[in-house]
Every structure is written in C-alpha cells, then in structure tokens.
Coordinates of C-alpha atoms and ligand atoms in Angstrom, one line a residue:
Chain U
X1 CA -25.0 50.5 -29.9
X2 CA -25.6 52.8 -27.0
X3 CA -23.3 55.7 -27.6
X4 CA -24.6 59.3 -27.7
X5 CA -26.8 60.6 -30.5
X6 CA -24.7 62.9 -32.8
X7 CA -27.2 63.7 -35.4
X8 CA -31.0 63.9 -34.9
X9 CA -33.6 65.1 -37.5
X10 CA -37.2 65.5 -36.5
X11 CA -40.1 66.1 -38.9
X12 CA -37.9 67.9 -41.4
X13 CA -39.7 69.4 -44.4
X14 CA -38.2 71.0 -47.4
X15 CA -39.9 72.5 -50.4
X16 CA -38.5 73.8 -53.6
X17 CA -41.2 76.2 -54.8
X18 CA -44.3 74.1 -54.6
X19 CA -42.5 70.8 -54.9
X20 CA -42.1 69.0 -51.6
X21 CA -38.6 67.3 -51.5
X22 CA -38.7 66.1 -47.9
X23 CA -41.8 65.1 -46.0
X24 CA -41.4 65.0 -42.2
X25 CA -38.1 63.2 -42.3
X26 CA -36.7 61.8 -39.0
X27 CA -33.3 60.3 -38.6
X28 CA -30.9 59.4 -35.8
X29 CA -27.3 58.7 -36.1
X30 CA -25.1 57.8 -33.2
X31 CA -21.5 58.7 -32.6
X32 CA -19.1 56.4 -34.4
X33 CA -21.9 55.0 -36.5
X34 CA -21.7 54.7 -40.3
X35 CA -25.1 55.2 -41.8
X36 CA -25.9 54.7 -45.5
X37 CA -28.8 56.4 -47.2
X38 CA -30.1 54.6 -50.2
X39 CA -33.1 55.1 -52.5
X40 CA -34.1 55.8 -56.0
X41 CA -33.0 59.0 -57.9
X42 CA -34.9 62.1 -56.8
X43 CA -36.1 60.6 -53.5
X44 CA -34.4 63.5 -51.5
X45 CA -31.2 61.8 -50.3
X46 CA -29.0 64.7 -51.3
X47 CA -31.4 67.2 -50.0
X48 CA -31.5 65.6 -46.6
X49 CA -27.7 65.6 -46.4
X50 CA -27.5 69.3 -47.5
X51 CA -30.1 70.3 -44.8
X52 CA -27.9 68.7 -42.2
X53 CA -25.0 71.1 -42.9
X54 CA -27.2 74.0 -43.9
X55 CA -26.5 74.2 -47.6
X56 CA -30.3 74.1 -47.8
X57 CA -32.6 75.8 -45.4
X58 CA -35.4 73.7 -44.0
X59 CA -39.0 74.9 -44.0
X60 CA -40.0 73.2 -40.8
X61 CA -38.7 70.6 -38.3
X62 CA -35.5 70.6 -36.4
X63 CA -32.1 69.2 -36.9
X64 CA -29.4 68.7 -34.1
X65 CA -25.8 67.9 -34.6
X66 CA -23.0 67.8 -32.0
X67 CA -25.6 68.6 -29.4
X68 CA -26.5 71.8 -31.0
X69 CA -29.7 72.9 -32.9
X70 CA -28.5 73.5 -36.4
X71 CA -29.1 76.9 -38.0
X72 CA -31.4 78.4 -35.3
X73 CA -31.4 79.8 -31.9
X74 CA -34.4 79.4 -29.6
X75 CA -35.9 82.4 -27.9
X76 CA -39.2 81.7 -26.1
X77 CA -41.3 79.6 -28.4
X78 CA -39.7 80.8 -31.6
X79 CA -36.6 79.6 -33.5
X80 CA -34.6 82.5 -35.0
X81 CA -32.2 81.9 -37.9
X82 CA -28.5 82.3 -37.1
X83 CA -26.2 84.8 -38.8
X84 CA -23.8 83.9 -41.5
X85 CA -20.9 83.8 -39.0
X86 CA -22.7 81.6 -36.5
X87 CA -23.8 79.2 -39.2
X88 CA -20.2 79.1 -40.6
X89 CA -19.1 78.1 -37.0
X90 CA -21.6 75.2 -36.9
X91 CA -20.4 73.9 -40.3
X92 CA -16.8 73.6 -39.1
X93 CA -17.4 70.3 -37.3
X94 CA -19.5 68.8 -40.2
X95 CA -17.4 67.7 -43.1
X96 CA -18.8 67.1 -46.6
X97 CA -17.6 65.2 -49.6
X98 CA -19.3 65.8 -52.9
X99 CA -20.1 63.7 -55.9
X100 CA -18.0 66.0 -58.1
X101 CA -15.2 66.5 -55.6
X102 CA -15.3 70.4 -55.7
X103 CA -11.7 70.8 -55.0
X104 CA -10.4 74.3 -55.1
X105 CA -8.7 74.2 -58.7
X106 CA -6.3 77.1 -57.9
X107 CA -4.8 75.4 -54.9
X108 CA -2.6 72.3 -54.7
X109 CA -3.7 69.2 -53.0
X110 CA -1.8 70.3 -49.8
X111 CA -3.2 73.8 -50.0
X112 CA -6.7 72.4 -50.4
X113 CA -6.3 70.5 -47.1
X114 CA -4.8 73.4 -45.1
X115 CA -7.1 76.1 -46.3
X116 CA -9.8 75.4 -43.8
X117 CA -7.6 74.8 -40.8
X118 CA -5.5 77.9 -41.4
X119 CA -8.2 80.4 -42.5
X120 CA -11.2 79.1 -40.5
X121 CA -9.7 77.4 -37.4
X122 CA -6.7 79.7 -37.2
X123 CA -4.1 76.9 -37.0
X124 CA -0.6 77.9 -37.7
X125 CA 0.7 77.2 -41.1
X126 CA 3.2 74.8 -39.9
X127 CA 0.8 72.8 -37.7
X128 CA -1.8 72.7 -40.5
X129 CA 0.9 71.5 -43.0
X130 CA 2.1 68.7 -40.7
X131 CA -1.5 67.5 -40.1
X132 CA -2.4 67.8 -43.8
X133 CA 0.7 65.8 -44.9
X134 CA -0.4 63.1 -42.3
X135 CA -3.8 63.0 -43.8
X136 CA -2.6 62.9 -47.4
X137 CA -0.4 60.0 -46.4
X138 CA -3.4 58.3 -44.9
X139 CA -5.3 58.6 -48.1
X140 CA -2.2 57.4 -50.0
X141 CA -1.4 60.7 -51.7
X142 CA 1.7 62.1 -49.9
X143 CA 3.6 62.2 -53.2
X144 CA 0.8 64.3 -54.8
X145 CA 0.8 67.0 -52.2
X146 CA 2.2 69.6 -54.6
X147 CA -0.1 68.7 -57.6
X148 CA -3.1 70.8 -58.6
X149 CA -6.5 69.0 -58.9
X150 CA -6.4 69.2 -62.7
X151 CA -3.3 66.9 -62.6
X152 CA -5.0 64.3 -60.5
X153 CA -7.3 61.4 -61.5
X154 CA -10.9 61.4 -60.3
X155 CA -10.1 58.8 -57.6
X156 CA -7.1 60.8 -56.4
X157 CA -9.2 64.1 -56.3
X158 CA -11.9 62.4 -54.2
X159 CA -9.3 61.1 -51.8
X160 CA -7.9 64.6 -51.5
X161 CA -11.4 65.9 -50.9
X162 CA -11.8 63.4 -48.0
X163 CA -8.5 64.6 -46.6
X164 CA -9.7 68.2 -46.9
X165 CA -12.8 67.3 -44.9
X166 CA -10.8 65.5 -42.3
X167 CA -8.4 68.5 -42.0
X168 CA -11.1 70.4 -40.1
X169 CA -11.1 67.5 -37.5
X170 CA -14.9 67.2 -37.9
X171 CA -17.0 65.0 -35.6
X172 CA -19.1 64.0 -38.6
X173 CA -18.6 63.6 -42.3
X174 CA -21.4 63.6 -45.0
X175 CA -20.8 61.8 -48.3
X176 CA -23.0 62.5 -51.2
X177 CA -22.5 59.7 -53.7
X178 CA -18.6 59.9 -53.4
X179 CA -18.0 57.3 -56.0
X180 CA -20.7 58.0 -58.6
X181 CA -18.6 60.3 -60.7
X182 CA -15.7 57.9 -60.9
X183 CA -14.5 55.4 -63.5
X184 CA -15.3 52.0 -62.3
X185 CA -11.7 51.0 -61.7
X186 CA -11.3 54.1 -59.4
X187 CA -14.2 53.3 -57.1
X188 CA -12.2 50.8 -54.9
X189 CA -9.5 53.2 -53.9
X190 CA -12.0 55.8 -52.6
X191 CA -14.0 53.0 -50.8
X192 CA -10.9 51.7 -49.1
X193 CA -10.2 55.2 -47.7
X194 CA -13.8 55.4 -46.5
X195 CA -13.4 51.9 -44.9
X196 CA -10.3 53.0 -43.1
X197 CA -12.1 56.1 -41.9
X198 CA -15.1 54.1 -40.7
X199 CA -12.7 51.8 -38.8
X200 CA -11.1 54.7 -37.1
X201 CA -14.5 55.5 -35.5
X202 CA -15.5 58.5 -37.6
X203 CA -19.3 59.1 -37.8
X204 CA -20.4 59.0 -41.4
X205 CA -23.6 59.5 -43.2
X206 CA -23.1 58.2 -46.7
X207 CA -25.5 58.6 -49.7
X208 CA -24.5 55.8 -52.0
X209 CA -25.5 53.2 -54.6
X210 CA -22.6 51.0 -53.6
X211 CA -24.5 48.1 -52.0
X212 CA -21.3 46.3 -51.1
X213 CA -20.3 49.3 -48.9
X214 CA -23.7 49.5 -47.3
X215 CA -23.7 45.8 -46.5
X216 CA -20.0 45.5 -45.3
X217 CA -19.1 48.8 -43.8
X218 CA -22.2 50.6 -42.7
X219 CA -23.9 49.9 -39.3
X220 CA -27.3 51.2 -40.3
X221 CA -29.1 51.7 -43.6
X222 CA -31.8 54.3 -44.3
X223 CA -34.1 53.9 -47.3
X224 CA -35.7 57.0 -48.8
X225 CA -38.5 57.2 -51.4
X226 CA -40.6 60.2 -52.6
X227 CA -39.1 62.6 -50.1
X228 CA -39.8 60.3 -47.1
X229 CA -37.5 58.2 -44.9
X230 CA -39.2 54.9 -45.3
X231 CA -37.1 52.8 -42.9
X232 CA -33.8 53.0 -41.0
X233 CA -32.3 50.1 -39.2
X234 CA -29.3 47.8 -38.8
X235 CA -27.9 47.3 -42.3
X236 CA -28.0 43.4 -42.1
X237 CA -31.7 43.6 -41.4
X238 CA -32.7 46.3 -43.8
X239 CA -30.8 44.9 -46.6
X240 CA -32.0 41.3 -46.2
X241 CA -35.4 41.5 -44.5
X242 CA -36.8 45.0 -45.0
X243 CA -40.1 45.9 -43.2
X244 CA -41.3 47.9 -46.0
X245 CA -42.2 46.4 -49.4
X246 CA -41.0 49.5 -51.2
X247 CA -37.5 48.9 -49.8
X248 CA -37.7 45.3 -50.9
X249 CA -38.6 46.3 -54.5
X250 CA -35.8 48.8 -54.6
X251 CA -33.3 46.3 -53.3
X252 CA -34.5 43.7 -55.8
X253 CA -34.0 46.3 -58.6
X254 CA -30.5 47.3 -57.7
X255 CA -29.2 43.9 -56.8
X256 CA -30.5 42.3 -60.1
Chain W
X1 CA -6.4 61.0 -106.0
X2 CA -2.6 60.7 -106.0
X3 CA -0.6 59.1 -108.7
X4 CA 0.7 56.6 -106.2
X5 CA -2.0 54.0 -105.4
X6 CA -1.5 51.3 -102.8
X7 CA 1.0 49.0 -104.4
X8 CA 0.1 45.4 -104.7
X9 CA 3.3 44.0 -103.3
X10 CA 4.5 45.0 -99.8
X11 CA 8.0 45.3 -101.1
X12 CA 6.9 48.2 -103.4
X13 CA 5.1 49.8 -100.4
X14 CA 8.3 49.4 -98.4
X15 CA 10.3 51.2 -101.1
X16 CA 7.9 54.1 -101.3
X17 CA 7.8 54.4 -97.5
X18 CA 11.6 55.1 -97.6
X19 CA 11.6 57.7 -100.2
X20 CA 12.8 61.3 -99.1
X21 CA 10.0 63.6 -97.9
X22 CA 10.1 67.1 -99.5
X23 CA 8.0 69.8 -97.6
X24 CA 5.8 72.0 -99.6
X25 CA 7.3 75.3 -101.0
X26 CA 4.8 77.9 -99.9
X27 CA 5.5 80.0 -102.9
X28 CA 2.3 82.1 -102.4
X29 CA 3.3 82.9 -98.8
X30 CA 6.7 84.3 -99.9
X31 CA 5.2 86.4 -102.7
X32 CA 2.6 87.8 -100.4
X33 CA 5.2 88.6 -97.6
X34 CA 7.3 90.4 -100.3
X35 CA 4.4 92.6 -101.3
X36 CA 3.6 93.5 -97.8
X37 CA 7.2 94.2 -96.9
X38 CA 7.5 96.4 -100.0
X39 CA 4.3 98.5 -98.9
X40 CA 5.8 98.9 -95.4
X41 CA 9.0 100.1 -96.8
X42 CA 7.1 102.7 -98.9
X43 CA 5.3 103.9 -95.8
X44 CA 8.5 104.2 -93.7
X45 CA 10.0 106.1 -96.6
X46 CA 7.1 108.5 -96.7
X47 CA 7.6 109.4 -93.1
X48 CA 11.3 109.8 -93.4
X49 CA 11.2 112.1 -96.4
X50 CA 7.9 113.7 -95.3
X51 CA 7.5 117.1 -93.7
X52 CA 8.6 115.9 -90.3
X53 CA 11.9 117.1 -88.8
X54 CA 13.0 113.9 -87.0
X55 CA 15.8 115.8 -85.2
X56 CA 13.1 117.9 -83.5
X57 CA 11.3 114.8 -82.5
X58 CA 14.5 113.4 -80.9
X59 CA 15.1 116.8 -79.2
X60 CA 11.7 116.8 -77.4
X61 CA 11.4 113.1 -76.8
X62 CA 13.0 113.6 -73.3
X63 CA 12.0 117.1 -72.7
X64 CA 11.3 117.7 -69.0
X65 CA 7.7 118.8 -69.7
X66 CA 7.1 115.6 -71.7
X67 CA 8.5 113.4 -69.0
X68 CA 6.3 115.3 -66.5
X69 CA 3.4 114.4 -68.7
X70 CA 4.3 110.7 -68.8
X71 CA 4.2 110.7 -65.0
X72 CA 0.9 112.4 -65.0
X73 CA -0.5 110.0 -67.6
X74 CA 0.6 107.1 -65.5
X75 CA -0.7 108.6 -62.3
X76 CA -4.1 109.2 -63.9
X77 CA -4.2 105.7 -65.3
X78 CA -3.5 104.2 -61.9
X79 CA -5.9 106.5 -60.1
X80 CA -8.8 106.2 -62.5
X81 CA -8.3 102.4 -62.9
X82 CA -8.1 101.9 -59.1
X83 CA -11.3 103.8 -58.7
X84 CA -12.8 101.9 -61.6
X85 CA -11.9 98.5 -60.2
X86 CA -13.0 99.3 -56.7
X87 CA -16.4 100.5 -58.1
X88 CA -16.6 97.6 -60.5
X89 CA -16.2 95.0 -57.6
X90 CA -18.7 96.8 -55.5
X91 CA -21.3 97.1 -58.3
X92 CA -20.8 93.4 -59.2
X93 CA -21.3 92.3 -55.7
X94 CA -24.4 94.5 -55.5
X95 CA -25.7 92.9 -58.7
X96 CA -25.5 89.4 -57.2
X97 CA -26.3 90.4 -53.6
X98 CA -29.9 89.3 -53.7
X99 CA -31.0 92.6 -52.2
X100 CA -33.4 94.2 -54.8
X101 CA -32.7 97.8 -53.9
X102 CA -28.9 97.3 -54.3
X103 CA -29.4 95.4 -57.5
X104 CA -31.6 98.1 -59.0
X105 CA -29.1 100.9 -57.9
X106 CA -26.3 98.9 -59.6
X107 CA -28.3 98.5 -62.8
X108 CA -29.0 102.2 -63.0
X109 CA -25.4 103.0 -62.4
X110 CA -24.2 100.9 -65.2
X111 CA -26.9 102.2 -67.5
X112 CA -26.0 105.9 -66.9
X113 CA -22.2 105.8 -66.8
X114 CA -21.8 103.2 -69.7
X115 CA -24.2 105.2 -71.7
X116 CA -22.7 108.7 -71.6
X117 CA -19.5 109.5 -73.6
X118 CA -16.4 109.6 -71.4
X119 CA -15.5 113.2 -72.7
X120 CA -18.8 114.5 -71.8
X121 CA -18.6 113.0 -68.2
X122 CA -15.2 114.6 -67.8
X123 CA -16.7 118.1 -68.7
X124 CA -19.6 117.5 -66.4
X125 CA -17.4 116.7 -63.4
X126 CA -15.1 119.6 -64.3
X127 CA -18.0 122.1 -64.4
X128 CA -19.8 120.7 -61.4
X129 CA -19.5 123.9 -59.6
X130 CA -22.0 125.4 -62.0
X131 CA -24.7 123.1 -60.6
X132 CA -23.5 122.7 -57.0
X133 CA -21.4 125.7 -55.9
X134 CA -20.7 124.2 -52.6
X135 CA -20.7 120.5 -51.6
X136 CA -20.7 118.6 -48.2
X137 CA -23.0 117.3 -45.5
X138 CA -25.1 120.2 -44.2
X139 CA -24.0 121.2 -40.7
X140 CA -21.0 118.8 -40.7
X141 CA -18.6 120.2 -43.3
X142 CA -18.8 122.1 -46.6
X143 CA -16.4 123.3 -49.2
X144 CA -16.4 125.2 -52.5
X145 CA -16.8 122.9 -55.4
X146 CA -14.4 125.0 -57.6
X147 CA -11.5 124.5 -55.3
X148 CA -12.0 120.8 -54.9
X149 CA -12.7 119.9 -58.5
X150 CA -9.2 120.3 -59.9
X151 CA -8.4 118.9 -63.3
X152 CA -6.9 115.9 -61.5
X153 CA -10.0 115.1 -59.4
X154 CA -12.4 115.8 -62.2
X155 CA -10.5 113.5 -64.6
X156 CA -10.2 110.8 -62.1
X157 CA -13.9 110.8 -61.2
X158 CA -14.9 111.1 -64.8
X159 CA -12.7 108.3 -66.1
X160 CA -12.9 106.2 -63.0
X161 CA -16.6 106.2 -62.6
X162 CA -17.4 105.3 -66.1
X163 CA -14.6 102.6 -66.0
X164 CA -16.5 101.2 -62.9
X165 CA -19.5 100.5 -65.1
X166 CA -17.5 98.5 -67.6
X167 CA -15.4 96.7 -65.0
X168 CA -18.5 95.7 -63.0
X169 CA -19.6 93.7 -66.0
X170 CA -16.2 92.0 -66.2
X171 CA -16.2 91.2 -62.5
X172 CA -19.7 89.9 -62.7
X173 CA -19.0 87.5 -65.5
X174 CA -15.9 86.5 -63.6
X175 CA -17.9 85.7 -60.4
X176 CA -20.6 83.8 -62.5
X177 CA -17.9 81.7 -64.1
X178 CA -17.0 80.1 -60.9
X179 CA -18.8 76.8 -60.3
X180 CA -21.6 76.8 -57.6
X181 CA -19.8 73.7 -56.1
X182 CA -16.9 76.0 -55.2
X183 CA -19.2 78.2 -53.0
X184 CA -20.5 75.0 -51.4
X185 CA -17.2 73.5 -50.7
X186 CA -16.0 76.7 -49.1
X187 CA -19.1 76.8 -47.0
X188 CA -18.6 73.2 -45.8
X189 CA -15.1 74.0 -44.5
X190 CA -16.7 76.8 -42.3
X191 CA -16.0 79.8 -44.4
X192 CA -18.2 82.9 -44.1
X193 CA -19.5 84.6 -47.3
X194 CA -16.7 87.2 -47.3
X195 CA -14.0 84.5 -46.8
X196 CA -15.5 82.5 -49.6
X197 CA -15.4 85.6 -51.9
X198 CA -11.9 86.6 -50.9
X199 CA -10.1 83.2 -50.7
X200 CA -12.0 80.9 -53.2
X201 CA -14.2 82.8 -55.7
X202 CA -12.3 85.9 -56.6
X203 CA -8.9 84.2 -57.2
X204 CA -10.7 81.8 -59.6
X205 CA -12.7 84.6 -61.2
X206 CA -9.4 86.5 -61.8
X207 CA -8.4 84.0 -64.5
X208 CA -11.5 85.2 -66.4
X209 CA -11.2 88.8 -65.4
X210 CA -7.5 89.5 -66.0
X211 CA -7.5 89.5 -69.8
X212 CA -10.4 92.0 -70.1
X213 CA -9.2 94.2 -67.2
X214 CA -5.8 94.2 -68.7
X215 CA -7.3 95.5 -72.0
X216 CA -9.2 98.1 -70.0
X217 CA -6.0 99.2 -68.4
X218 CA -4.5 99.7 -71.8
X219 CA -7.6 101.6 -73.1
X220 CA -7.4 103.7 -69.9
X221 CA -3.8 104.9 -70.8
X222 CA -5.1 106.2 -74.0
X223 CA -8.4 107.5 -72.6
X224 CA -6.4 109.7 -70.1
X225 CA -5.6 111.9 -73.2
X226 CA -9.2 113.2 -73.0
X227 CA -8.1 114.9 -69.7
X228 CA -6.1 117.2 -71.9
X229 CA -9.4 119.0 -72.6
X230 CA -9.9 120.0 -69.0
X231 CA -6.2 121.2 -68.5
X232 CA -4.8 118.1 -66.9
X233 CA -1.1 118.0 -67.8
X234 CA -0.7 114.6 -69.2
X235 CA 1.4 113.7 -72.3
X236 CA -0.9 115.0 -75.0
X237 CA -1.7 118.2 -73.1
X238 CA 2.0 118.9 -72.5
X239 CA 2.8 118.1 -76.2
X240 CA 0.1 120.6 -77.2
X241 CA 1.5 123.3 -74.8
X242 CA 4.8 123.0 -76.6
X243 CA 3.5 123.1 -80.1
X244 CA 1.3 126.1 -79.4
X245 CA 4.6 127.9 -78.8
X246 CA 6.9 126.5 -81.5
X247 CA 4.3 125.2 -84.1
X248 CA 6.1 121.9 -84.5
X249 CA 2.6 120.2 -84.4
X250 CA 3.5 116.9 -86.1
X251 CA 6.8 116.4 -84.4
X252 CA 5.3 116.8 -81.0
X253 CA 2.4 114.5 -81.9
X254 CA 5.0 112.0 -82.9
X255 CA 6.7 112.3 -79.5
X256 CA 3.3 111.8 -77.8
X257 CA 2.6 108.7 -79.9
X258 CA 6.0 107.2 -79.1
X259 CA 5.3 107.4 -75.4
X260 CA 1.8 106.0 -75.5
X261 CA 3.1 103.1 -77.6
X262 CA 6.0 102.6 -75.2
X263 CA 3.7 102.5 -72.2
X264 CA 1.2 100.3 -73.8
X265 CA 3.9 97.8 -74.9
X266 CA 5.3 97.6 -71.3
X267 CA 1.8 97.1 -69.9
X268 CA 1.1 94.3 -72.5
X269 CA 4.2 92.4 -71.3
X270 CA 3.1 92.7 -67.7
X271 CA -0.4 91.6 -68.6
X272 CA 0.8 88.4 -70.2
X273 CA 2.9 87.5 -67.1
X274 CA -0.2 88.1 -64.8
X275 CA -2.3 85.9 -67.0
X276 CA 0.1 83.1 -66.7
X277 CA 0.1 83.4 -63.0
X278 CA -3.7 83.2 -62.6
X279 CA -3.8 80.3 -65.2
X280 CA -2.0 78.0 -62.7
X281 CA -3.9 74.8 -62.0
X282 CA -5.6 74.8 -65.3
X283 CA -4.6 72.1 -67.8
X284 CA -6.4 73.3 -70.8
X285 CA -4.3 75.1 -73.4
X286 CA -5.6 77.5 -75.9
X287 CA -4.4 76.5 -79.4
X288 CA -6.5 75.6 -82.3
Ligands
ATP1 N1 -32.4 73.4 -55.9 C1 -33.5 72.7 -56.3 N2 -34.5 73.3 -56.9 C2 -35.7 72.6 -57.3 N3 -35.8 71.3 -57.1 C3 -34.8 70.6 -56.5 C4 -33.6 71.3 -56.1 N4 -32.8 70.3 -55.5 C5 -33.4 69.2 -55.6 N5 -34.6 69.4 -56.2 C6 -35.6 68.3 -56.3 O1 -35.8 67.6 -55.1 C7 -35.9 66.2 -55.3 C8 -34.9 65.5 -54.5 O2 -33.7 65.8 -55.0 P1 -32.3 65.2 -54.5 O3 -31.2 65.8 -55.2 O4 -32.3 65.2 -53.0 O5 -32.5 63.6 -54.9 P2 -31.5 62.4 -54.7 O6 -32.2 61.4 -53.9 O7 -30.2 62.9 -54.1 O8 -31.4 61.9 -56.2 P3 -30.0 61.4 -56.9 O9 -29.9 59.9 -56.5 O10 -30.4 61.5 -58.4 O11 -28.9 62.2 -56.5 C9 -35.7 66.0 -56.8 O12 -37.1 65.8 -57.4 C10 -35.1 67.3 -57.3 O13 -35.6 67.5 -58.6
MG2 MG1 -28.3 63.1 -55.0

C-alpha cells in the first residue's frame, strides 16, 4: 500500500502519576487501512487510542492525524497546547466507538446520530436527518430510529454508536473493543457492520480481541505489551510469523 | 403447614386445582380505616363548631388585598428561585471547575449561606444600609443603599442567595450522576466543554435534579412568608394587615393557609409532569 499516511505517532509517552502507560510508542496508519491493535490487558491499547483523539493528554512525543499535529501548535521550537475550541475542531474528523457504547440515553437513535452534525458541523436539521436515516439503514436499524438506547439490545446500541461516529463524516474511526461488552450471539452483527465499513474504504484503528476480525478484515496488526508497541506489520505476517517472541506467546495464548 | 398436603393421586390434585379461590378478607385494614375516619370526622367537627366564623373566611378569601398578596408571593417565589437556580448552577460548575480558587470560593459560599438562618439573612439584607450607607463602584456609579434595598430586593437577595447554596448541592450531585463516558462521547463528536454541558450533561442531570428542585420550589413558596417580617406584601403579610384592623386573626390565617395549600397543590401537579418528561429514555420503573 502506498496511499498517504493518515495517522502517525512518534515517541509517544504517557504517564498516569508515576506509572508509565506508554513508552515511546510509534505508529503509522495509511488512508483506507484497517489496523488492529492487540495485546494483553493493561498493555496500553486503550490509552494509545485515547491519545490519538485527545481524550488523554500525552507527556511527550507527537501525533499527527489528517496531516495536522494533534493538540498542539508549533511556535519556534516549542509546542503550545491548543484551546478547548481548537481541540474540539480537530476531534470532528476522528470518530470513536466505545466498548460500552456511550450513547446519549436521553436521545433517540436518530437524535444520537444527528446531534453532532447539527450542533457541531452546523448542518441543517433536514440534511442531517436524511444522512442519519441513510446511516441507520446501512447499519440495519432504520426501523429503530425512534427508539431510545435503553430500548435497544447491546448489539443494536453499538451499531447506532457506529452510525453516530459516521454521521460526522470522519476520515478515521477509532474502535476500543467494540464487541467486548456484547453477548456472544450479538458480536457478529457488529462485526458485519465493521466489515462493511472497512470495505467502503474507511480508515479504522481497532483495539480488539476478535482474532478472526484481525485476520480476515484488517490490513495490519500491531501488538502492544507493557506500554510498548512491540511490532506492527501486515496482519497475515504478524499473526502467523511474528518477529517478536512475546507476540508469538500472546498469539499462542489467545488462539488456544 | 396447610391442611392440604400434596395429594397422592393426580386426580385429587386436579380437583383441588379447580376449587374456587377466595381472597383474604383484610378485616384489620377495615377496622383501622374506620378508626382513622372517625378521628378525622372529630377533627373536622372541631373546626366547624369551633370559634372560627367560616362566613368571614369566605368573605376574605377573594379580597383584593389577599389576591394582591398571592401575586406577590408567586412573584417572590419565581424571583428568589430563579436567582437561587442561577447561583446554584454557577456554584456547582465552580465546584467541579478544577480551578482551586473558584472551588474554594464556592465552598465558602455554601458554608456561609447554608449555615445562617433564612430569616436572619433577610434582616441583614434589609438593614444593609446600616453597614454600607452607599454602594457602587467608586468613581463609576454610586447609590443610597436605603433606596435600593426595598423589601422586594432584600427578600429576593436573602431568599435567593441562601437558596443558591442548597441548589448548588443538588446541581452538583446531578452533574456527578452523569457517567464519564457521556462527557467522552460528546467530546469525540467535537463538542466543546460548554456544548457538552448544555446539550448532553445538564439534560441528563435534570432527571436527578428535578425532584429535589421541585421540592425546593415548594419550600420556597412557604419560605416567602418570612418576607412579611420586612414588610413585603405577600399573602401572610396582607392577611396580618387585615387582622390588625378587624381582629379576625384565625379567620385570616385560614384564608392564608388555604392559598398556600392551593399554590403548593398546583405546583406539585406541575412537578410530576416535568419529572415524567425528564424520565424519558429510562426503562427502570420505581416500584418495590
Ligand atoms: N486514568 C488512569 N489513571 C491511572 N492509570 C490508568 C488510567 N488509565 C489507564 N491506566 C493504566 O494504564 C495501563 C494501560 O491501560 P489501558 O486501559 O490502556 O490498557 P488496555 O491495553 O486497553 O487494557 P484492556 O485490554 O484491559 O482494556 C493500565 O495499567 C491501567 O491501569
Ligand atoms: Mg482497553
């Protein structure tokens, strides 16, 4: 693949108090690429994802997305933190799907999807509604547009959450274990929607324990352990002939 | 144990299963209800035959001075409560702002204005001219405190500011009741802090805040009667003005009670409608 680089992280470090959650992490994701991040619990996968869209502030290093330095403005040889409004603007084009869905419970499925386009992008209610209905149809939930999240199953809520992320017309969507909170029989319907999204050319970074998805859908796989990004390469290679023995051990453990 | 053990033949069991079911009689309940009703009847009778002249109550129920008092009570409730809610939201946001100075000021505010009795605060505001004969920003504008501190302004400040201290606690617990994931979801669709608060967090916090704020509005209706002490013409004050002239003390207190009850009843009905509105999207019901 030779398309342009959409996300690039260089030497990213993140501490929580004295605990170092990310050690000089580097990552490159190209436009249209689906990249899975795998690794044991506590290895820093969520933290890395959250640093990319500024839900966490990094301690050192730099992250670019969509050609822009994220969270900071360069002036001379210093990087100055951006304002709340500027950070909000950068987040518009980076969608995120959470493990626990985090739909707005006081809004219907449709209202969840049009909230961002109308309030943030300033789209007209009519245009946003039409686009939202299209997206809900695409995730198979056109008939649930008027339902509140509490009236939907976990799988349906997660599909609404994906539609909500797409409503912002992002250039990149981050997924943090999108199927881990779901009953086993509901996992497939969410993965189907993600397959469809990947096929449509959306750039995706997916933290997941679904090895099937990593193998069949993603282009590249990154393995993290102990706050370090151990290796990152084409999924077929990383999943079958990893360079690093720790990756091999992890794969052996999850595929048992 | 019952006297009907599991029969050995399924035919017997079948017969028993088709006997008529007779509900319990609840004799105790009926006796108890009768006693309570009897006591209530005695109480009503006491008031009817007591030293109250009901025709006088009826005569003053719609007296213009009383009606004027009702309007003033409602006006004060709205004014003091609006000030209280505005201050409450402001103080609650200061408490969670992450700015240590603002947090500390908010804490001191709550400590002082929740600590001092409401009546005392009213008197302090009303007599503020004794401490500060004039107020204003030096060189910019200045006025005489006595002229500004009318009974209305003093009562509104006294009641509203102490209300703000209570309401800030309600707002704060409302804000804290909203899951952190909601703030994050709002941020990931590009909302700013203010948008998140206004569109996502406050509407959800409302569900938690409406019942206690509703109760506070109802308390406020009754608390406005304190303003009678500083000559604000609300219901109680106007009832007193009448009974100082005609000495029908009990009759006019009955008139005032009637109106307070009427207002509170209407407000309670409104409150339950608002609660239902903010409960939309929740599946949980509250029955035990
Ligand atoms: N807000 C926080 N405060 C303190 N420590 C944190 C915080 N968030 C994460 N950590 C720590 O950072 C480390 C990495 O956490 P992270 O959530 O990124 O792991 P993960 O790889 O996503 O794990 P999992 O698969 O369990 O989700 C963990 O040890 C965690 O305890
Ligand atoms: Mg995680």
